[in-house]
Coordinates of C-alpha atoms in Angstrom, one line a residue:
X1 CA -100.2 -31.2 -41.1
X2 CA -97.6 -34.2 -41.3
X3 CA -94.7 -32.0 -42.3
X4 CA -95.5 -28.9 -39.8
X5 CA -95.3 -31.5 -37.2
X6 CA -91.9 -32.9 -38.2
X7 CA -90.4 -29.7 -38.7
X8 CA -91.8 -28.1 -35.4
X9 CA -89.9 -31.7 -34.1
X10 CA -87.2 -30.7 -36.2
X11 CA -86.9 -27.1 -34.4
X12 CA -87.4 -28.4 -31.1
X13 CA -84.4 -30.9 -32.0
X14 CA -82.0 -28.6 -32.9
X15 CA -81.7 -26.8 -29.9
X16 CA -83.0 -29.7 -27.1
X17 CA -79.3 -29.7 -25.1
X18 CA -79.6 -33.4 -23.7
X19 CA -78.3 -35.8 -25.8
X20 CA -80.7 -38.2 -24.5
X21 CA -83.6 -36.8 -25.2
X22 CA -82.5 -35.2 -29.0
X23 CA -81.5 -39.2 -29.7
X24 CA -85.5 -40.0 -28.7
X25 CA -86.8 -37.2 -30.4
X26 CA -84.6 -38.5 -33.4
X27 CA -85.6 -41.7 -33.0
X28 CA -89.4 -40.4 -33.7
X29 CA -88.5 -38.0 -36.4
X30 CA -87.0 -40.6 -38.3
X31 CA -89.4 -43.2 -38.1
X32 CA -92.3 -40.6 -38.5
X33 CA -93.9 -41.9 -35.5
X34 CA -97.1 -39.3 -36.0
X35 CA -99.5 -40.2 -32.9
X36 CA -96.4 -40.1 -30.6
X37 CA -95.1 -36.3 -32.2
X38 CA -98.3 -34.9 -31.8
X39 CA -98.5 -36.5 -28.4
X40 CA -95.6 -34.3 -27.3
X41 CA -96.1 -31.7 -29.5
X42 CA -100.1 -31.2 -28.9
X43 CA -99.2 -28.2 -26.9
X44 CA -96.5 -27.2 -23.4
X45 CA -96.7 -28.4 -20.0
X46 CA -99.0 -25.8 -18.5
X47 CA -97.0 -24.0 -15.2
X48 CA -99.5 -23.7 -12.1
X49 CA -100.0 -23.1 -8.2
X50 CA -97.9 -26.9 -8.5
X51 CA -95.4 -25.5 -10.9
X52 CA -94.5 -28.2 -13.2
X53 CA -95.1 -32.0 -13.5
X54 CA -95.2 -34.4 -16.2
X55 CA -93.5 -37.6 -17.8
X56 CA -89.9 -37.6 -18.7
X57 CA -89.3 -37.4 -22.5
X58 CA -88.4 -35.0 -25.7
X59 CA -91.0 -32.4 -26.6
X60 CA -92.7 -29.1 -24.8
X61 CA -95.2 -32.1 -23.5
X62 CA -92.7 -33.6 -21.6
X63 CA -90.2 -32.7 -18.5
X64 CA -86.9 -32.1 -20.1
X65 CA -84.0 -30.1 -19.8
X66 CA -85.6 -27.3 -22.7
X67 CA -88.8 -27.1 -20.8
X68 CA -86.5 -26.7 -17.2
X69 CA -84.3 -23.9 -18.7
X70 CA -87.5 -22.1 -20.3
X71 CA -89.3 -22.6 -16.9
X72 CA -86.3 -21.0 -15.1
X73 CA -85.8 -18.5 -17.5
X74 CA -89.0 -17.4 -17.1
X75 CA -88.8 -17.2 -12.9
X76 CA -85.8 -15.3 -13.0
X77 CA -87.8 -12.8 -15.7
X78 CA -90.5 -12.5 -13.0
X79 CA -88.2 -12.2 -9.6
X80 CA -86.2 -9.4 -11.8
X81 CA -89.3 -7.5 -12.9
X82 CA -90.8 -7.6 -8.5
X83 CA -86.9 -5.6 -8.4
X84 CA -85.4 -8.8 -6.9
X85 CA -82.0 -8.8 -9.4
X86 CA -79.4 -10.1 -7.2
X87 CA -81.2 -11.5 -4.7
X88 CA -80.5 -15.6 -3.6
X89 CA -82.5 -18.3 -4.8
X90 CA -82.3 -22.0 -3.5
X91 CA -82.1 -25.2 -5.5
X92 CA -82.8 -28.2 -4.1
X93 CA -83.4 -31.7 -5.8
X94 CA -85.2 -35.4 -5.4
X95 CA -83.2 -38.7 -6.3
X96 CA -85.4 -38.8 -9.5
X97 CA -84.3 -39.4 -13.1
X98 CA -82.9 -36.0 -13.8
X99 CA -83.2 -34.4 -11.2
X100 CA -79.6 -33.4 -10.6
X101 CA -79.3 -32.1 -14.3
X102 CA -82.7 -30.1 -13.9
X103 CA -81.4 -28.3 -10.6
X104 CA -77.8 -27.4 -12.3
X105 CA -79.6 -25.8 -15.7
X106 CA -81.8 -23.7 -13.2
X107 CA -78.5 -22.5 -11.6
X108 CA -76.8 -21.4 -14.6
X109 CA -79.8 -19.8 -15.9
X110 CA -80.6 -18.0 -12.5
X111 CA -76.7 -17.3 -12.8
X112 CA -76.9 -16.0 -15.9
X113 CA -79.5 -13.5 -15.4
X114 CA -78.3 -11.8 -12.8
X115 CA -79.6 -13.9 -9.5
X116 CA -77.4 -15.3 -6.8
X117 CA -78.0 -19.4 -6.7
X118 CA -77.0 -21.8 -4.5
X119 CA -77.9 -25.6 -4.3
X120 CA -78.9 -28.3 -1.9
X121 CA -75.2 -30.4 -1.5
X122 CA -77.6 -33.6 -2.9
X123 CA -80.7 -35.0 -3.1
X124 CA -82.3 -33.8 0.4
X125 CA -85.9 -33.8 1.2
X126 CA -88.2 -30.7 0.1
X127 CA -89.0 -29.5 3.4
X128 CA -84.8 -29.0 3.7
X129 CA -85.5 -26.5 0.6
X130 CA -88.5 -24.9 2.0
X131 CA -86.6 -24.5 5.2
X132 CA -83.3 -23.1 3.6
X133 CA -85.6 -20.4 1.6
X134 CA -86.4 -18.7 5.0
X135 CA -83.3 -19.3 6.9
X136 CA -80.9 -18.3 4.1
X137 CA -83.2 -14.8 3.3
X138 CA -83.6 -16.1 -0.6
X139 CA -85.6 -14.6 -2.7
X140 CA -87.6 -17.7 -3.9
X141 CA -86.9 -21.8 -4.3
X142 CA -87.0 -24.5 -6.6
X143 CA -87.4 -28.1 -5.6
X144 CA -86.9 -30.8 -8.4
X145 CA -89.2 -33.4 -7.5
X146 CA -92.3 -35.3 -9.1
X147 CA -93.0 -36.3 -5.4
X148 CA -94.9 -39.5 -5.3
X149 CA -95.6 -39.7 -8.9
X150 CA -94.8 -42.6 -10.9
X151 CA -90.7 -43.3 -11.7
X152 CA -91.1 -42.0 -15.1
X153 CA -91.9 -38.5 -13.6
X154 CA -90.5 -35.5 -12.5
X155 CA -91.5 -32.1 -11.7
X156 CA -90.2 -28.5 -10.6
X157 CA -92.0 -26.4 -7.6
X158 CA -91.3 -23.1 -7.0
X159 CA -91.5 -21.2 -3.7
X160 CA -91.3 -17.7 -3.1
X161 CA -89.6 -15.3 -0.2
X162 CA -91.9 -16.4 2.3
X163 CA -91.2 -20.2 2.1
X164 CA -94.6 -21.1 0.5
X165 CA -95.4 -21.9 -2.4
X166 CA -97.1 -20.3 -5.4
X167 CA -100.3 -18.9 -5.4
X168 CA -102.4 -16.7 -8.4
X169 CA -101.5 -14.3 -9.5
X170 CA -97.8 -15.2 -9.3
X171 CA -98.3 -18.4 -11.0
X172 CA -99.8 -16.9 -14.0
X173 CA -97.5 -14.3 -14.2
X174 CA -94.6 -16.5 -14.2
X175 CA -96.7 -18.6 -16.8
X176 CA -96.6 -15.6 -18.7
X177 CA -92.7 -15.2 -18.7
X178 CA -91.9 -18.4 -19.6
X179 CA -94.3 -18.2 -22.4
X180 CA -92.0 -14.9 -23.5
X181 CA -89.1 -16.8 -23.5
X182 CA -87.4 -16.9 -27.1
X183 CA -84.7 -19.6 -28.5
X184 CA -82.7 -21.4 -25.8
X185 CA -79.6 -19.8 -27.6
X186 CA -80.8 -16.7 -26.0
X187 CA -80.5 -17.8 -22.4
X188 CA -77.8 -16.9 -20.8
X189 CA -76.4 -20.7 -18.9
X190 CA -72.9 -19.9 -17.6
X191 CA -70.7 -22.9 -16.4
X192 CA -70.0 -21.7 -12.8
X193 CA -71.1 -19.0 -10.3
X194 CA -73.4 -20.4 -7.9
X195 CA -72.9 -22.1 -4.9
X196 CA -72.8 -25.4 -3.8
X197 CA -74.2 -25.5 0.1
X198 CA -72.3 -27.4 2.2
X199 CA -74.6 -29.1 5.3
X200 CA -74.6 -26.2 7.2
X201 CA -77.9 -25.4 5.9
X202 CA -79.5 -29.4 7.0
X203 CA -77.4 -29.4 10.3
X204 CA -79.6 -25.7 10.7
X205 CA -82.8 -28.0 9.5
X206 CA -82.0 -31.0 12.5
X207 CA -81.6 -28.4 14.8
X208 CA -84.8 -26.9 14.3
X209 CA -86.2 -30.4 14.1
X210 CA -86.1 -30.6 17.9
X211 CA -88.4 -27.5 18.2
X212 CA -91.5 -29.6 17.4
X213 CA -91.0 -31.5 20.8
X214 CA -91.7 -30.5 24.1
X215 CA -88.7 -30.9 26.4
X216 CA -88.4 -33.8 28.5
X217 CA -90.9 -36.0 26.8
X218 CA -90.8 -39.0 26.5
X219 CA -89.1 -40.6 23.2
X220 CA -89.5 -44.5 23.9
X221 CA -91.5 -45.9 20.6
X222 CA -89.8 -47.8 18.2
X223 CA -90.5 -47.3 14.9
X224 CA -90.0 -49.6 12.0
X225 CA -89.2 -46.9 8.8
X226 CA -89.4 -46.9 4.8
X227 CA -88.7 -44.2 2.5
X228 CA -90.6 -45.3 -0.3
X229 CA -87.3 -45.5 -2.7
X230 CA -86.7 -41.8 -1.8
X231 CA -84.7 -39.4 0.2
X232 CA -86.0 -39.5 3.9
X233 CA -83.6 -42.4 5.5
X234 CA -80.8 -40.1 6.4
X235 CA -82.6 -37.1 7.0
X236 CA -85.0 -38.9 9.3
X237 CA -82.7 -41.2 11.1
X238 CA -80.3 -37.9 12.1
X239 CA -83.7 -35.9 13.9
X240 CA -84.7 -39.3 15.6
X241 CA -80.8 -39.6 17.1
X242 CA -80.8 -36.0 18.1
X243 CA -84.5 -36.3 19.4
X244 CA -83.1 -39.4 21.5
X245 CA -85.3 -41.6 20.2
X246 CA -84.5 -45.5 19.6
X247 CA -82.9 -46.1 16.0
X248 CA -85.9 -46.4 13.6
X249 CA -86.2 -49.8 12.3
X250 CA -85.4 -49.9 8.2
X251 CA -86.8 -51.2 5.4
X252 CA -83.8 -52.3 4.0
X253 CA -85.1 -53.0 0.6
X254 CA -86.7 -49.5 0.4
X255 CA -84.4 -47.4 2.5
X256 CA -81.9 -45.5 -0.5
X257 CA -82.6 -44.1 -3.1
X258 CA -83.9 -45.6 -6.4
X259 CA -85.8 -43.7 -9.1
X260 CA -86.5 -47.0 -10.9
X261 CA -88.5 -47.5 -7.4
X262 CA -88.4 -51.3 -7.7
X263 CA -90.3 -52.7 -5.2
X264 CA -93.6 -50.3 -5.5
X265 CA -96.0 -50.0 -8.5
X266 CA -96.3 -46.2 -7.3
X267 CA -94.1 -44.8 -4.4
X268 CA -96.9 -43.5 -2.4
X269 CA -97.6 -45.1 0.9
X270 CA -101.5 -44.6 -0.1
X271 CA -101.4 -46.8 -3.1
X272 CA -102.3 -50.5 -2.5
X273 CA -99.5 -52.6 -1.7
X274 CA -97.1 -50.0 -0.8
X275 CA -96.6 -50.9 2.4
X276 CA -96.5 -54.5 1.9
X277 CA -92.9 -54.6 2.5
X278 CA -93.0 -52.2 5.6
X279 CA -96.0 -54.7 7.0
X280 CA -93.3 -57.7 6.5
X281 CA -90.7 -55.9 8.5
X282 CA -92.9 -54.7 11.8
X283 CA -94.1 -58.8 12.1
X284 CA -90.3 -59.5 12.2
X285 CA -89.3 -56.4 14.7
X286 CA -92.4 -55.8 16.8
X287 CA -92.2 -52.0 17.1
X288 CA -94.9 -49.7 17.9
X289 CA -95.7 -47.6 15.3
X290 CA -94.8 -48.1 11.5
X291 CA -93.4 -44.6 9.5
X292 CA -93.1 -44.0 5.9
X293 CA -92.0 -40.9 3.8
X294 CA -93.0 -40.6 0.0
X295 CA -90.0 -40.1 -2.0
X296 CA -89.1 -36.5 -0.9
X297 CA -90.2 -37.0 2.3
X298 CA -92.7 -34.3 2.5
X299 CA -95.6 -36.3 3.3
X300 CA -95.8 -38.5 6.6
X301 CA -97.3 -42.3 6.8
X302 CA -98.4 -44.1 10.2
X303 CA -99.6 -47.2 10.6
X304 CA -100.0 -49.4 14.2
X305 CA -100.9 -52.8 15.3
X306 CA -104.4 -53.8 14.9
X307 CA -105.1 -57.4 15.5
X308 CA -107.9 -57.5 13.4
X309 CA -106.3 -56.4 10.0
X310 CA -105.0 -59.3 7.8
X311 CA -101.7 -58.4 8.2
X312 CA -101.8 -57.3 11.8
X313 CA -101.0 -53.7 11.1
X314 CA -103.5 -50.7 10.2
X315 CA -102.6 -47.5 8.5
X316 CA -104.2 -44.7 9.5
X317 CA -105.9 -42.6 7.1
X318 CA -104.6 -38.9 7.2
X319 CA -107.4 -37.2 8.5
X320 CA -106.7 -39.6 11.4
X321 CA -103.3 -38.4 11.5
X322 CA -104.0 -35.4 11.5
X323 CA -106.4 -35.2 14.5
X324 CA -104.1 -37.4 16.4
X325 CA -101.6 -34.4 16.4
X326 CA -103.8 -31.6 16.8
X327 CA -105.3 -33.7 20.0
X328 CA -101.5 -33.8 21.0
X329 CA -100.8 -30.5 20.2
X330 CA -104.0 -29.3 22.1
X331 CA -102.7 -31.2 25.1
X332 CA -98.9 -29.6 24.9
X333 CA -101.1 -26.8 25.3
X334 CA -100.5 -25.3 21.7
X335 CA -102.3 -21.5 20.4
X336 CA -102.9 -20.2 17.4
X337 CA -105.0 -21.4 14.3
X338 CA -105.3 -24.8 13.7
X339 CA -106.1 -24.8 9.6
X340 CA -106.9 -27.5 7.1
X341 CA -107.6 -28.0 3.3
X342 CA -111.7 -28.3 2.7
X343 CA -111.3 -31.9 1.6
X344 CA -110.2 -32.7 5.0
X345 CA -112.2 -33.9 7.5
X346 CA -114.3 -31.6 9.9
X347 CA -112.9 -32.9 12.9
X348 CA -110.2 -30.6 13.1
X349 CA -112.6 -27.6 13.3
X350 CA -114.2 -29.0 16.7
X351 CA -111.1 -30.1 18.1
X352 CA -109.7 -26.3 17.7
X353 CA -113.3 -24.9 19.1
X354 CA -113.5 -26.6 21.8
X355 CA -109.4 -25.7 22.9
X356 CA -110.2 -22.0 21.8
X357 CA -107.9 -21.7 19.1
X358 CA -108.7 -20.5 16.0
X359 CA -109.5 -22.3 13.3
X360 CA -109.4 -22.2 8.6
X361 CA -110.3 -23.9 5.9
X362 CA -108.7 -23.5 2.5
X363 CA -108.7 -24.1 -0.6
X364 CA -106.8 -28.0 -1.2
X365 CA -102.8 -28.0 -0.9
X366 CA -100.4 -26.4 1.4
X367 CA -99.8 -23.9 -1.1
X368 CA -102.7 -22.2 0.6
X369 CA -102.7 -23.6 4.4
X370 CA -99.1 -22.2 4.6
X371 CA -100.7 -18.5 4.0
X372 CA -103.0 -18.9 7.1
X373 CA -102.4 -15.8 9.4
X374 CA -101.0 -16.9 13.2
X375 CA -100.6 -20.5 11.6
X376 CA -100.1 -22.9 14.4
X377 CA -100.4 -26.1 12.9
X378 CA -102.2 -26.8 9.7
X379 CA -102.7 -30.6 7.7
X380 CA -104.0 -32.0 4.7
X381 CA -105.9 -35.7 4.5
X382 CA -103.3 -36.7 1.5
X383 CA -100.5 -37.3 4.3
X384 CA -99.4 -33.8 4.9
X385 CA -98.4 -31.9 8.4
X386 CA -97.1 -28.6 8.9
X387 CA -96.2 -29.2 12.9
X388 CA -93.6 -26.1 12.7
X389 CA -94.8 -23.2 10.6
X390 CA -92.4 -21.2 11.4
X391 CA -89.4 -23.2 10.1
X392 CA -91.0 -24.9 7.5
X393 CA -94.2 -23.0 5.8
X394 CA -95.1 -26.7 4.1
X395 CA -96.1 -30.2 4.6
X396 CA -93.0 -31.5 6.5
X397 CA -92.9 -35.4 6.9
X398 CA -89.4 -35.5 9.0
X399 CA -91.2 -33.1 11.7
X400 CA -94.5 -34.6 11.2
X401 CA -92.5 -38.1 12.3
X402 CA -91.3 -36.8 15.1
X403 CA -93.9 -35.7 16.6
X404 CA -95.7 -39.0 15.7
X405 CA -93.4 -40.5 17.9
X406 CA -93.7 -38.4 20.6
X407 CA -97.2 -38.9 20.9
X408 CA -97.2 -42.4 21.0
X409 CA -94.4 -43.0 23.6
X410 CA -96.6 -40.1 26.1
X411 CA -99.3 -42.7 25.4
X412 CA -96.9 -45.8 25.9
X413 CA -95.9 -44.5 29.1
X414 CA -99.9 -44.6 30.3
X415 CA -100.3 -48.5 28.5
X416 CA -102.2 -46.7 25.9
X417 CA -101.9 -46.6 22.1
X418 CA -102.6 -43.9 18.9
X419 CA -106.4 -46.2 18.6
X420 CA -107.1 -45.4 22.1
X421 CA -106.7 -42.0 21.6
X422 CA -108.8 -42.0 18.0
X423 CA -111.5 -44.0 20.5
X424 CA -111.1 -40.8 23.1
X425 CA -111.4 -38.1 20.4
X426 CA -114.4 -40.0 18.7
X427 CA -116.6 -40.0 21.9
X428 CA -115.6 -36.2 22.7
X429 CA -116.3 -35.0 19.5
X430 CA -118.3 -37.5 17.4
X431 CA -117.4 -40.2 14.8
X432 CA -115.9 -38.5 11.8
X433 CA -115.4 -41.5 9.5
X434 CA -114.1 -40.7 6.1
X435 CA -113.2 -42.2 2.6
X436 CA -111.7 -41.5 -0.5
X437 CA -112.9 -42.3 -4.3
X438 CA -110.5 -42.1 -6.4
X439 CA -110.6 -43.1 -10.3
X440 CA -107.4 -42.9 -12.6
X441 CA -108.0 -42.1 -16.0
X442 CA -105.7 -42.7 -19.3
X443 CA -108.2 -40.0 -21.1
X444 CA -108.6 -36.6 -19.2
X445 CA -111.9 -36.0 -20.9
X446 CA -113.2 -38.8 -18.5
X447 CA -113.0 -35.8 -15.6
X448 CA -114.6 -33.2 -17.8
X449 CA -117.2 -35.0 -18.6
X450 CA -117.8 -36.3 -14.6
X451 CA -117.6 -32.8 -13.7
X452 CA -120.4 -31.7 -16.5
X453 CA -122.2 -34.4 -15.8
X454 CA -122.8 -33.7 -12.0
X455 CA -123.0 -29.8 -12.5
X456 CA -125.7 -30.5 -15.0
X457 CA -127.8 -32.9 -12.8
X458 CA -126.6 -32.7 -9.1
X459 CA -127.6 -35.8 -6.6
X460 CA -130.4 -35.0 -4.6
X461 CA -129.4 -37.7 -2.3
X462 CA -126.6 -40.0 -1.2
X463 CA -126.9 -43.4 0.6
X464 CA -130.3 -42.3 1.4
X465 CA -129.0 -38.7 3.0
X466 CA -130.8 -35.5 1.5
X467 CA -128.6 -32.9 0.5
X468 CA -128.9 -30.1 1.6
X469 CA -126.9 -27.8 -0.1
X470 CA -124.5 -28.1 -3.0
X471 CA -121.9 -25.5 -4.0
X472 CA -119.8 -25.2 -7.2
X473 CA -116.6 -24.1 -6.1
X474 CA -115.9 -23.0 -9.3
X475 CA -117.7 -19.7 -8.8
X476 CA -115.8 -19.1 -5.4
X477 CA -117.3 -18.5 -2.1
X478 CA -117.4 -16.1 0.5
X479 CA -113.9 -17.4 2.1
X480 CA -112.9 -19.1 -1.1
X481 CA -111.2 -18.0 -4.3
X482 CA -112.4 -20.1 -7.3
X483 CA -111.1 -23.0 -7.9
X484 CA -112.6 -26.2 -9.7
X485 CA -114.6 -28.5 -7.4
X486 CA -118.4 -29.4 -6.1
X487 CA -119.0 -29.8 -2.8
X488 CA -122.4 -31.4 -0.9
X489 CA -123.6 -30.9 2.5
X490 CA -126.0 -33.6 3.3
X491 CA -127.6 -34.6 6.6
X492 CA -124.8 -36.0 8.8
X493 CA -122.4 -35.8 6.1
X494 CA -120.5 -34.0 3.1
X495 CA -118.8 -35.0 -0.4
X496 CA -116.5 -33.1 -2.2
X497 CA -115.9 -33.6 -5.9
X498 CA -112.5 -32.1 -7.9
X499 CA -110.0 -32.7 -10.5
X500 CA -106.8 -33.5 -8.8
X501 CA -104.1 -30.7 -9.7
X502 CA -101.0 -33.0 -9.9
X503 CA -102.0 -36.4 -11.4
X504 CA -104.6 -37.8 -13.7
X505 CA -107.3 -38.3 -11.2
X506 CA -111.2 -37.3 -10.5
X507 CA -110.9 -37.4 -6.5
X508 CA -114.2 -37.4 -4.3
X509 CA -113.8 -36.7 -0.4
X510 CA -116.0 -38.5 1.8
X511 CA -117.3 -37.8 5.8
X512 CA -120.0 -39.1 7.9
X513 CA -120.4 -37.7 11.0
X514 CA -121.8 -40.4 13.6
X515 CA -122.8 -38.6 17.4
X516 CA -121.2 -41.5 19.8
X517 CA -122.6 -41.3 23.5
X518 CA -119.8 -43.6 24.7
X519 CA -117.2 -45.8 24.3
X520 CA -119.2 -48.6 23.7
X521 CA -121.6 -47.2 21.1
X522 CA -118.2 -47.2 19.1
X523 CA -118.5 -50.4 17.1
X524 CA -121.8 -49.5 16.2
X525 CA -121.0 -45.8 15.2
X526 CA -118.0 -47.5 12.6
X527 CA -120.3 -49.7 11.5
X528 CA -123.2 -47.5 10.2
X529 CA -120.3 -44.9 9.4
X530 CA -118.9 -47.9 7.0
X531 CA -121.6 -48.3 5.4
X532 CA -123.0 -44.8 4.7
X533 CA -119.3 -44.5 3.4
X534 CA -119.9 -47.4 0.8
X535 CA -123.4 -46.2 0.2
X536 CA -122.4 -42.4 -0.9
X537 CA -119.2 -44.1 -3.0
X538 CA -122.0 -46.1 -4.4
X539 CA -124.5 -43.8 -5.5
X540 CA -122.0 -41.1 -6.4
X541 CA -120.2 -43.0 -8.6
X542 CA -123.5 -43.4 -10.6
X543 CA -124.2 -40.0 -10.5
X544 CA -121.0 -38.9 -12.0
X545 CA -121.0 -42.0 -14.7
X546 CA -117.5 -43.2 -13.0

């Protein structure tokens, strides 16, 4: 067992083409470090609906260069077998640790085979990629990014024709053609032949930018702005100048970017403490709203002034977000279907009823809300907003901004603020209060055995609510396709219970619906909706032994 490890290390070695990453796996080799090898070695880094995403590091466990030029081998393999040989595909990149090395390998090899390539001029955001798929006619995409994973990660998404990304069967069949590729000495990695785009392609992107507004709308909010360490500050302050709105406010500490990311424990405007230094810099500047982008600047952050949080500033949660736009939307007077993820909150179904627009849920990530036929405007609760479909079929956080803004300088115009409008929307359409519980695990079999463990004896109540019904989402359902989840409708409220795809987490989405009468039942309605919240938290966390 020893030795077949150190010689399938030894194989891997001799043709890894990094020199950092063959001096670590060296490193272990020679020292017969045995639990790490078989860490890396214990299988590959499985491609799915999110591509690939893992730590950075030598072996088929990691994200290296070997595993990038297998992964596009294996794409170009599956574009020329659909009869796309010589058609374009786009490369963009993060900021991350290797990012810029992983986007030139998948050049070359897309080069090599037989495809056009052309990438991003630098690190951009990956709703410029997703954009530049559609408007340059390509074939598929690539983005380099790990997104808001931790600094040691990275990741590679693939798009197809359409703009979106991913979905079965294409994954798997991909999957399949990377398994089929041989020795790295048989792909073909040319020095030159693809392009480098100059900014034609973003000046396109800022152009469209302005599409999401309505002409002659107000832009008066000031903003205070982070980019989490990422690639958002230049891309966002360029649509908020052409928009005509004042010059966002930076966090200077946090505004380039910085794959160490030295001033978050996780660049994700969600994770506690994130926004610390954003928080700091609003009490200095006083502005109305507070953005943030995670580190490719897909997914969109607000937070506003709220005298009673500690720090005198509130983020909103996403399904908040997200019902601010469609409300905003609705009012622009907006068509089309309004479509969400199931674990976001309800509320967006009954704000689309009642305007007569259509309305979807789908299965979780944009992957799938991108797909949505006559998609007007579709959002996830993990920070995502698709506010122009037809430019960008993903979450877009630089659009998403934008139109942020706009709403809240209509509302500043009428002395009102983004909480007034939540208040309006609660009392129309009911309290929808939700939560999140989230658990991080160093052992994945913690998630497997949560899972069994509540298929094998489902709650029969939460927080004192019956449930009513409770669905594995594993066998699919009428407007579903499988996928690997539980959900519970109680009275008054509903829990969902998945894996999540792209880090190391059991996830559970929470809702209460609260009827509200009027404004002032509101401080009641948040209060029993609080505490239902911590009750189902409570009790499902026992249930699933978390």
């Amino acid at each position: 067992m020893q030795q077949d490890l150190i010689a399938q290390a030894r194989t891997w070695l001799a043709e890894d083409p990094d020199p950092e990453t063959r001096d670590e796996l060296a490193k272990l080799i020679d020292t017969e470090d045995l639990d790490e090898l078989a860490a890396r070695f214990a299988g590959t880094l499985q491609f799915g609906t999110a591509g690939l995403r893992g730590e950075l590091g030598a072996g088929p466990m990691r994200m290296n260069r070997s595993v990038v030029i297998r992964a596009a081998a294996g794409l170009a393999a599956y574009l020329k077998a659909q009869g796309q040989t010589g058609g374009l595909v786009v490369i963009g990149y993060d900021a991350r640790y290797k990012s810029a090395d992983f986007a030139r390998d998948t050049a070359a090899v897309m080069t090599g085979a037989g495809l056009r390539a052309a990438v991003l001029p630098r690190p951009l955001p990956t709703p410029v990629l997703a954009f530049a798929i559609r408007h340059l006619g390509a074939v598929a995409g690539v983005e380099v990014t790990a997104s808001h994973n931790p600094p040691r990660d990275n990741g590679y998404k693939v798009y197809l024709g359409d703009g979106s990304q991913i979905v079965p069967p294409a994954d798997g069949e991909i999957a399949d053609a990377i398994a089929a590729v041989g020795p790295l000495a048989g792909v073909d990695r040319p020095e030159r032949g693809w392009e480098i785009l100059g900014d034609e392609v973003l000046d396109a992107y800022l152009a469209r930018t302005d599409a999401v507004l309505a002409a002659g709308s107000p832009r008066t909010a000031q903003a205070v702005y982070t980019a989490m360490h990422g690639v958002g500050t230049s891309v966002l302050t360029a649509a908020f100048a052409r928009a005509g709105f004042p010059a966002p406010v930076l966090v200077t500490e946090q505004a380039e970017p910085d794959p160490a990311f030295p001033t978050v424990a996780f660049p994700n405007p969600e994770e506690p403490g994130a926004m610390d230094l954003a928080f700091a810099t609003a009490r200095r500047a006083n502005p109305d709203l507070v953005i943030a982008n995670d580190p490719d600047a897909d997914r969109c952050a607000v937070a506003v002034p709220d005298t009673t949080a500690d720090c005198g500033w509130r983020m909103l949660r996403g399904d908040e977000v997200g019902a601010l736009l469609a409300a905003h939307l609705v009012a622009r007077g907006a068509t089309g279907v309004f479509a969400e993820s199931i674990v976001s909150s309800s509320l967006l179904g009954r704000i689309a009823e009642k305007a007569g627009n259509g309305y979807e849920e789908t299965l979780t990530g944009f992957k799938w809300i991108a797909r949505v036929d006559g998609l007007r405007y579709g959002y996830e609760e993990a920070l995502g907003y698709c506010v122009d479909p037809d430019g960008v079929r993903d979450k877009d956080g630089i659009t998403a901004a934008l139109l942020v803004a706009e709403l809240a300088s209509v509302l500043k115009e009428q002395g009102r603020t983004l909480l007034d409008l939540l208040d309006d929307i609660a009392v129309e359409h009911g309290l929808h209060a939700t939560d999140q519980l989230s658990v991080r695990v160093e052992d994945l079999s913690v998630i497997a055995d949560a899972m069994r463990r509540l298929r094998d004896t489902p709650p029969t109540a939460l927080a004192g609510l019956s449930v009513t019904s409770a669905e594995d989402l594993s066998e699919g359902t009428a407007q579903l396709p499988p996928t690997d989840g539980l959900r519970y409708h109680l009275d008054g409220a509903r829990v969902i219970v998945r894996p999540s795809g792209t880090e190391p987490k059991l996830k559970c989405y929470l809702e209460v619906v609260v009827p509200v009468g009027s404004a002032g039942e509101l401080p009641t309605a948040r209060a029993k909706g609080a505490e239902l919240l911590a009750g189902i938290k409570r009790d499902l966390s026992a249930a699933a032994g978390i």
